[in-house]
Amino acid sequence: MQSPERGATHDTIDATRGRTFLEAAFRAWEDASQRTPSTVEHVRLAGQDATLHFAGHAMREAIWPSLEHAAVTSEARGFHVHLFDSTESGVAMPPPPWEHEDLLARGEVKGYREGALRFTYNLGSGVLLAYDADAHRALVWTRDARAIPYYETACPLRPLWAWWLGDRGLQIVHAAAVGRNGRGLLLTGKGFSGKSTTALLCVEAGWSYAGDNNLVLDPGPPLRGSALYASATVRPGTLERMPKLAEHLANEERLDLEKGLLFVGRTWGRMLPDFEVAAILLPHVTGEPTSRLEPATAAACMAALAPSSLLPLPGAAHATFTRLAAISRGAPVYTLALGEDVGSIPALLAPLVEV
Amino acid sequence: MENGPCYVPNQRDVAHEAFDAEVILIHFPSGHYFRLDEGGTAVWAAVSRGATASDAAAALAAAFEVEAATAEAAAATFLADLEKRGLVLVGEPPADRPAPAEPPAKRAAFQPPTIEEFADLQELFLVDPIHEVDEAGWPHAKP
């Protein structure tokens, strides 16, 4: 472990060293963009414009399928994200200004967890994210984009979006959402609570989809939601209940190692990009014959929403907690007791989104 | 204010939010979160203003039908529990200490204040995919 004295010294010089590293990293991206075919994509997420500058094909192939639902044709004026990998471009990333022991939980880097310049380096995915708030730009790098794991493909660049959108008063939450007629239902809770299965059952029944694990919320009032990713990751139990999903999986040959990866936008073409939050549902599996809705409190919503939304994201703190409290108070809350009658769940929920 | 230590929220490490008869708290260093029941919420309201054990007992007595000695004992136990969990600090009361809220018109039957702790963070961290790889790293699944 790093000694406190060393850490304190390190923190005092982080700003300069971080800036120097970031500039070197952007020069590396420039070099990579000269050596590999480059593409540019514009997206609009929760009403905010960003441009993705891909150097090379491999990074785009790994990142884009989950974000293409947000594509817009007009050139973004806001935020510019530059992406490359070393394997395809042949350009190395300069050495970072931190030591291995400076890497913290959630990929955060000691000394760069807040402020205008932030980094994460996730040891699981091998993806480096750099966010330069003052210059409205970011850099994404990994050694070999073809090795980016399925979970990063499903939810690419999540800390980056959390920083950028969080600076604009928007909050990424751990929830699924589906809807109709511009009105959406949030489903939040721990893993195995039935969020993804409920969302996909509704999509199969003709509803539109806004995500199965990550959403962007504007606390308002009024409380509004936006899709972040067009992907869904499904567990074996969901595939058993909904066997037709297997036809659409992007990683069917790797289900022994991975959850099933599904691009809902591509498969059904029914995305719900922005919506009014009509209700927040707290699902749990009961094993009983029938499913039912029961009114619940904002406190119950907060208890379900806050831990799973706060803990996985970098920089989560008091401001985020306050936003989550506003979200919990922003719409009627229900517990959704999920029974064995899965086919009837969309009909049970339909009155909640009627206009 | 009575003599004795003054308890205040651990603002550095804890975020808290009151919802009617419940309070939800998160302790950031541990990642544990907590729910306070109605009695706990009454004490927490006092702590939020800076409270001695006597202040906390008075808050319980204002909210519930309870003997003074019972309220004092319950308040002392609960404050010690909050302190042990790192949710409060012993310190100076705020200079601009607000007045207590008006007590309810009708006092409820007394239940000692309780705190429910949730420490199932490993499960919650499953949404962070880094935990789906083992020490050998990607792409090996957990055994």
XYZ file of C-alpha atoms in Angstrom:
498
model
C 0.000 0.000 0.000
C 1.096 3.520 -0.639
C 2.080 5.512 2.419
C -0.023 8.548 3.302
C 3.009 10.782 2.955
C 3.666 9.610 -0.556
C 0.006 9.889 -1.422
C -0.155 13.434 -0.146
C 2.883 14.416 -2.202
C 1.469 12.662 -5.217
C -1.814 14.533 -4.932
C -0.080 17.892 -4.854
C 1.517 17.322 -8.256
C -1.326 15.435 -9.881
C -2.774 18.370 -11.771
C 0.420 19.099 -13.673
C 1.313 15.473 -14.260
C -2.222 14.630 -15.265
C -2.358 17.450 -17.800
C 0.981 16.449 -19.260
C -0.176 12.859 -19.597
C -3.476 13.890 -21.161
C -1.768 16.029 -23.793
C 0.567 13.150 -24.639
C -2.428 10.817 -24.879
C -4.202 13.165 -27.291
C -1.046 13.336 -29.421
C -1.097 9.546 -29.467
C -4.715 9.640 -30.665
C -3.716 12.114 -33.406
C -0.990 9.718 -34.467
C -3.415 6.784 -34.411
C -5.958 8.678 -36.485
C -3.295 9.236 -39.143
C -2.408 5.567 -39.266
C -5.897 4.018 -39.247
C -9.183 4.759 -41.007
C -11.137 7.199 -38.861
C -14.863 7.677 -38.483
C -16.960 10.241 -36.678
C -20.357 9.638 -35.078
C -22.653 12.195 -33.473
C -24.974 11.220 -30.645
C -27.609 12.942 -28.550
C -28.021 11.519 -25.044
C -30.648 13.043 -22.766
C -30.686 16.095 -25.008
C -26.920 16.558 -24.786
C -24.757 16.400 -27.896
C -21.486 14.508 -28.171
C -19.213 13.489 -31.019
C -17.248 10.244 -31.052
C -13.996 10.340 -33.038
C -12.923 6.752 -33.702
C -9.374 6.052 -34.863
C -9.637 2.593 -36.396
C -12.438 0.080 -36.854
C -11.993 -2.173 -33.838
C -12.904 0.387 -31.209
C -15.977 1.438 -33.160
C -17.122 -2.162 -33.550
C -16.864 -2.666 -29.779
C -18.478 0.591 -28.679
C -20.979 1.651 -31.278
C -23.707 -1.054 -31.295
C -24.968 0.026 -27.862
C -24.906 3.728 -28.719
C -26.093 3.840 -32.325
C -29.698 4.342 -31.201
C -28.676 7.853 -30.171
C -27.094 8.775 -33.502
C -27.940 12.162 -34.958
C -26.799 13.589 -38.256
C -26.045 17.124 -37.194
C -22.575 17.849 -35.973
C -22.437 18.145 -32.222
C -21.309 21.399 -30.708
C -20.729 20.029 -27.252
C -18.520 17.203 -26.135
C -15.817 15.421 -28.136
C -14.691 11.895 -27.314
C -11.557 10.533 -28.985
C -11.083 6.753 -29.081
C -8.282 4.452 -30.201
C -6.493 1.228 -29.413
C -2.835 0.301 -29.722
C -3.168 -3.032 -31.485
C -4.906 -1.707 -34.583
C -3.135 1.646 -34.748
C 0.320 0.525 -33.670
C 0.476 3.592 -31.411
C 1.379 3.039 -27.777
C -0.246 4.895 -24.890
C 2.272 6.988 -22.953
C 2.919 5.806 -19.384
C 0.361 7.133 -16.910
C 1.315 9.466 -14.056
C 0.037 7.083 -11.403
C 1.256 3.855 -9.862
C -0.665 0.598 -9.830
C -1.510 1.083 -6.172
C -3.206 4.378 -7.021
C -5.970 2.450 -8.802
C -8.998 2.288 -6.556
C -12.348 0.547 -6.577
C -14.453 1.140 -9.685
C -11.321 1.957 -11.662
C -10.927 5.353 -10.064
C -7.442 6.819 -9.891
C -6.220 8.408 -6.721
C -5.886 12.139 -7.159
C -8.194 12.218 -10.203
C -11.561 11.330 -8.776
C -12.997 14.825 -8.922
C -12.198 18.168 -10.418
C -11.794 19.217 -14.011
C -9.527 16.301 -14.971
C -10.674 12.785 -14.121
C -9.481 9.318 -15.042
C -10.624 5.750 -14.625
C -8.693 2.679 -15.614
C -10.762 -0.454 -15.216
C -8.525 -3.452 -14.678
C -11.298 -5.819 -15.743
C -12.020 -4.286 -19.118
C -8.614 -2.672 -19.636
C -10.292 0.561 -20.748
C -8.793 3.918 -19.835
C -11.142 6.916 -19.703
C -9.933 10.494 -19.399
C -12.400 13.356 -18.923
C -11.320 16.946 -19.429
C -14.314 18.951 -18.248
C -12.847 22.364 -19.029
C -12.049 21.530 -22.636
C -15.265 19.511 -23.174
C -13.300 16.551 -24.427
C -12.447 13.003 -23.431
C -10.091 10.244 -24.464
C -10.731 6.501 -24.502
C -8.011 3.933 -24.973
C -7.451 0.244 -24.592
C -4.621 -1.995 -25.619
C -6.650 -4.164 -27.998
C -10.231 -3.159 -28.756
C -10.991 -6.655 -30.058
C -10.484 -7.878 -26.484
C -13.009 -5.452 -24.989
C -15.322 -7.676 -22.944
C -18.998 -8.049 -23.656
C -20.013 -6.088 -20.570
C -18.141 -3.028 -21.786
C -19.720 -3.468 -25.224
C -23.117 -3.597 -23.495
C -22.498 -0.468 -21.407
C -19.611 1.399 -23.015
C -17.911 4.368 -21.368
C -20.333 4.485 -18.449
C -18.090 6.490 -16.058
C -17.475 9.002 -18.818
C -21.169 9.540 -19.446
C -21.752 9.741 -15.683
C -19.184 12.539 -15.360
C -20.291 14.477 -18.415
C -24.026 14.185 -17.812
C -23.583 14.623 -14.060
C -21.914 17.964 -14.694
C -25.174 18.936 -16.426
C -27.431 17.950 -13.541
C -28.352 14.580 -15.016
C -28.017 11.285 -13.199
C -27.222 7.793 -14.453
C -29.151 5.259 -12.401
C -29.122 1.493 -12.174
C -32.539 0.721 -13.579
C -34.373 -0.693 -16.564
C -37.107 1.169 -18.388
C -39.789 0.457 -20.943
C -42.718 2.527 -22.086
C -45.385 3.541 -24.519
C -46.692 6.835 -25.818
C -43.732 8.744 -24.432
C -44.418 7.498 -20.889
C -42.006 5.110 -19.237
C -41.760 2.807 -16.249
C -38.527 2.558 -14.292
C -37.630 -0.813 -12.814
C -34.976 -0.680 -10.146
C -33.509 -3.129 -7.668
C -30.637 -5.497 -7.153
C -29.484 -8.177 -9.538
C -31.908 -11.088 -9.958
C -34.882 -8.891 -9.010
C -36.438 -9.314 -12.460
C -35.678 -5.955 -14.084
C -34.319 -7.231 -17.382
C -36.864 -10.014 -17.747
C -39.759 -7.635 -17.129
C -38.351 -5.099 -19.573
C -37.835 -7.688 -22.305
C -41.279 -9.207 -21.764
C -42.740 -5.767 -22.378
C -40.597 -5.266 -25.482
C -41.815 -8.582 -26.883
C -45.354 -7.346 -26.203
C -44.764 -4.266 -28.323
C -43.484 -1.729 -25.814
C -40.459 0.483 -26.488
C -37.166 0.011 -24.677
C -34.882 2.425 -22.861
C -32.384 0.100 -21.178
C -31.997 -2.804 -18.784
C -29.316 -1.560 -16.393
C -28.467 2.084 -17.001
C -30.654 5.082 -17.653
C -30.200 8.824 -17.620
C -32.644 10.723 -15.429
C -33.374 14.414 -15.144
C -34.712 14.852 -11.593
C -36.852 17.752 -12.792
C -39.553 18.302 -11.849
C -40.997 16.736 -13.854
C -38.932 13.566 -13.618
C -37.814 12.508 -17.077
C -35.758 9.613 -18.369
C -33.597 8.923 -21.395
C -32.100 5.797 -22.895
C -28.341 5.463 -22.635
C -27.679 2.056 -24.206
C -29.656 -0.023 -26.693
C -28.259 -3.239 -25.260
C -29.545 -5.833 -22.820
C -27.630 -8.540 -20.984
C -29.664 -11.610 -20.145
C -29.054 -14.357 -17.640
C -29.706 -18.023 -18.374
C -32.982 -17.881 -16.423
C -34.304 -15.154 -18.717
C -33.337 -17.185 -21.771
C -35.239 -20.162 -20.370
C -38.349 -18.042 -19.917
C -37.939 -16.285 -23.258
C -36.240 -18.796 -25.596
C -36.861 -16.680 -28.700
C -34.290 -14.197 -27.413
C -31.536 -16.690 -28.199
C -32.037 -16.026 -31.932
C -30.912 -12.442 -31.436
C -27.896 -12.825 -29.163
C -24.617 -11.297 -30.305
C -22.533 -13.789 -28.304
C -24.470 -17.047 -28.509
C -21.248 -19.062 -28.810
C -19.895 -17.727 -25.504
C -22.800 -18.235 -23.136
C -20.711 -20.576 -21.012
C -18.609 -17.541 -20.033
C -20.856 -14.566 -20.560
C -24.383 -13.319 -20.090
C -26.321 -13.154 -23.324
C -25.779 -9.849 -25.133
C -28.683 -8.469 -27.075
C -28.962 -5.248 -29.069
C -32.602 -4.388 -28.577
C -32.545 -1.373 -30.858
C -31.268 -3.432 -33.788
C -33.537 -6.397 -33.079
C -36.879 -4.703 -32.510
C -36.245 -1.127 -33.592
C -38.389 0.141 -30.745
C -36.339 2.472 -28.601
C -37.767 4.985 -26.139
C -35.153 7.744 -26.355
C -36.761 10.226 -23.961
C -39.787 9.803 -21.747
C -41.842 11.071 -18.852
C -41.422 8.755 -15.864
C -44.959 7.558 -15.160
C -44.014 5.282 -12.255
C -41.084 3.605 -10.524
C -41.393 -0.125 -9.956
C -39.455 -2.175 -7.415
C -39.623 -5.727 -8.784
C -38.941 -8.911 -6.885
C -39.518 -12.524 -7.809
C -42.060 -14.267 -5.587
C -42.610 -17.664 -7.169
C -46.333 -17.171 -6.580
C -48.847 -17.956 -9.320
C -49.776 -14.376 -10.174
C -48.002 -11.043 -10.378
C -49.305 -7.938 -8.648
C -48.595 -4.251 -8.059
C -48.729 -2.640 -4.634
C -48.131 1.011 -3.704
C -44.776 1.669 -2.044
C -43.007 4.646 -0.501
C -40.381 7.007 -1.790
C -38.123 5.722 0.995
C -38.444 2.182 -0.333
C -37.521 3.502 -3.765
C -34.500 5.306 -2.351
C -33.367 2.158 -0.552
C -33.588 0.210 -3.808
C -32.227 2.861 -6.129
C -29.460 4.553 -4.196
C -27.009 1.777 -3.319
C -26.971 0.112 -6.706
C -26.805 3.475 -8.477
C -24.249 5.100 -6.200
C -21.752 2.360 -5.681
C -20.812 1.273 -9.202
C -20.145 4.781 -10.484
C -16.992 6.776 -9.873
C -17.173 9.997 -7.963
C -20.480 9.080 -6.371
C -21.098 11.289 -3.369
C -23.456 13.584 -1.579
C -24.708 15.460 -4.647
C -25.622 12.193 -6.304
C -27.446 11.041 -3.183
C -29.484 14.245 -3.171
C -30.392 13.803 -6.833
C -31.456 10.214 -6.174
C -33.710 11.405 -3.359
C -35.389 13.866 -5.735
C -35.810 11.059 -8.263
C -37.364 8.793 -5.628
C -39.944 11.470 -4.865
C -40.548 12.248 -8.528
C -43.072 9.582 -9.489
C -45.480 7.102 -7.897
C -43.681 4.032 -6.546
C -44.950 0.452 -6.613
C -43.551 -2.909 -5.663
C -43.939 -5.352 -8.518
C -44.316 -8.872 -7.147
C -43.351 -11.062 -10.091
C -45.191 -14.361 -10.189
C -45.049 -17.292 -12.541
C -47.557 -15.712 -14.951
C -44.861 -13.870 -16.872
C -46.983 -13.529 -19.994
C -49.504 -11.356 -18.168
C -46.998 -8.826 -16.839
C -47.212 -6.334 -19.750
C -51.000 -6.200 -19.362
C -50.624 -5.662 -15.612
C -48.326 -2.695 -16.225
C -50.160 -1.170 -19.192
C -52.569 1.033 -17.157
C -49.580 2.807 -15.610
C -48.481 4.239 -18.963
C -51.873 5.041 -20.412
C -52.117 8.682 -21.413
C -29.269 22.565 26.062
C -28.350 19.967 28.662
C -24.735 19.234 29.424
C -23.118 16.202 27.818
C -21.701 15.350 24.435
C -23.427 16.783 21.403
C -24.020 14.423 18.494
C -24.012 15.699 14.910
C -24.236 13.867 11.566
C -20.922 12.672 10.152
C -21.297 14.963 7.162
C -17.983 13.992 5.602
C -18.717 10.292 5.303
C -22.487 10.059 5.397
C -25.320 11.192 3.158
C -28.831 11.105 4.566
C -32.328 11.852 3.415
C -35.573 11.919 5.378
C -38.757 10.492 3.858
C -41.815 10.960 6.099
C -41.279 8.359 8.850
C -37.988 6.929 7.566
C -34.450 8.076 6.998
C -32.117 6.505 4.444
C -28.375 6.908 5.033
C -25.280 5.803 3.175
C -21.878 5.539 4.792
C -19.507 6.067 1.890
C -16.282 4.548 3.281
C -17.937 1.191 3.964
C -20.620 1.380 1.287
C -23.158 0.223 3.871
C -26.551 1.796 3.861
C -29.143 2.104 6.585
C -32.830 2.652 7.212
C -34.081 4.279 10.393
C -37.589 3.545 11.604
C -40.005 6.116 13.010
C -38.226 6.358 16.347
C -34.847 6.518 14.659
C -36.168 9.240 12.406
C -37.228 11.306 15.419
C -33.771 10.990 16.956
C -32.085 11.720 13.623
C -34.089 14.922 13.253
C -32.673 16.024 16.597
C -29.142 14.918 15.649
C -29.378 16.911 12.433
C -29.704 20.034 14.595
C -26.982 18.878 16.977
C -28.336 16.919 19.939
C -27.296 15.770 23.375
C -28.705 12.538 24.726
C -31.263 14.620 26.604
C -32.295 16.356 23.368
C -32.713 12.995 21.668
C -34.786 11.692 24.581
C -36.955 14.788 24.403
C -37.481 14.160 20.677
C -38.681 10.630 21.456
C -40.921 11.851 24.245
C -42.449 14.428 21.906
C -43.222 11.830 19.246
C -44.283 8.853 21.387
C -46.210 7.944 24.509
C -43.215 7.048 26.634
C -41.908 7.499 30.174
C -38.983 9.912 30.475
C -36.600 7.292 31.843
C -37.451 4.876 29.039
C -36.904 7.574 26.429
C -33.561 8.551 27.963
C -32.321 4.975 27.991
C -33.490 4.335 24.417
C -31.934 7.582 23.178
C -28.589 6.841 24.819
C -28.486 3.342 23.360
C -29.442 4.540 19.903
C -26.915 7.397 19.846
C -24.177 5.001 20.880
C -25.200 2.707 18.045
C -25.118 5.544 15.534
C -21.673 6.557 16.763
C -20.359 2.989 16.603
C -21.456 2.750 12.976
C -19.736 6.025 12.080
C -22.973 7.812 11.280
C -22.602 10.559 13.895
C -19.719 12.413 15.461
C -19.435 13.928 18.891
C -18.829 17.597 18.359
C -19.991 21.126 18.786
C -23.596 21.972 17.987
C -24.083 24.175 14.906
C -23.934 27.885 15.679
C -27.200 28.503 13.859
C -28.949 25.618 15.534
C -32.544 25.474 14.295
C -35.470 25.029 16.648
C -37.006 21.573 16.975
C -39.928 20.805 14.724
C -43.421 20.993 16.171
C -44.320 17.694 17.838
C -47.167 15.712 16.304
C -50.648 16.441 17.617
C -51.118 12.814 18.609
C -48.257 10.765 19.967
C -47.778 7.209 18.771
C -47.214 4.086 20.874
C -43.532 3.793 21.708
C -41.176 1.443 19.977
C -37.457 1.804 20.688
C -35.698 3.403 17.721
C -34.021 0.903 15.447
C -31.527 0.978 12.639
C -31.514 -1.533 9.807
C -28.134 -2.039 8.161
C -27.621 -3.374 4.654
C -24.143 -4.653 3.955
C -24.872 -6.865 0.967
C -22.588 -4.833 -1.193
C -20.960 -7.737 -2.909
C -24.244 -8.449 -4.603
C -24.686 -4.835 -5.534
C -21.235 -4.695 -7.000
C -22.290 -7.398 -9.439
C -23.558 -4.566 -11.593
C -19.903 -3.550 -11.877
C -18.638 -6.093 -14.348
C -15.064 -6.038 -13.103
C -16.253 -8.499 -10.500
C -17.140 -10.994 -13.165
C -13.501 -11.734 -13.857
C -11.218 -13.748 -11.654
C -7.590 -13.196 -10.823
C -6.563 -14.617 -14.162
C -8.396 -11.704 -15.770
C -10.578 -11.587 -18.798
C -11.980 -13.785 -20.325
C -11.976 -16.429 -17.652
C -15.266 -16.834 -15.865
C -15.454 -17.150 -12.121
C -15.149 -20.804 -11.094
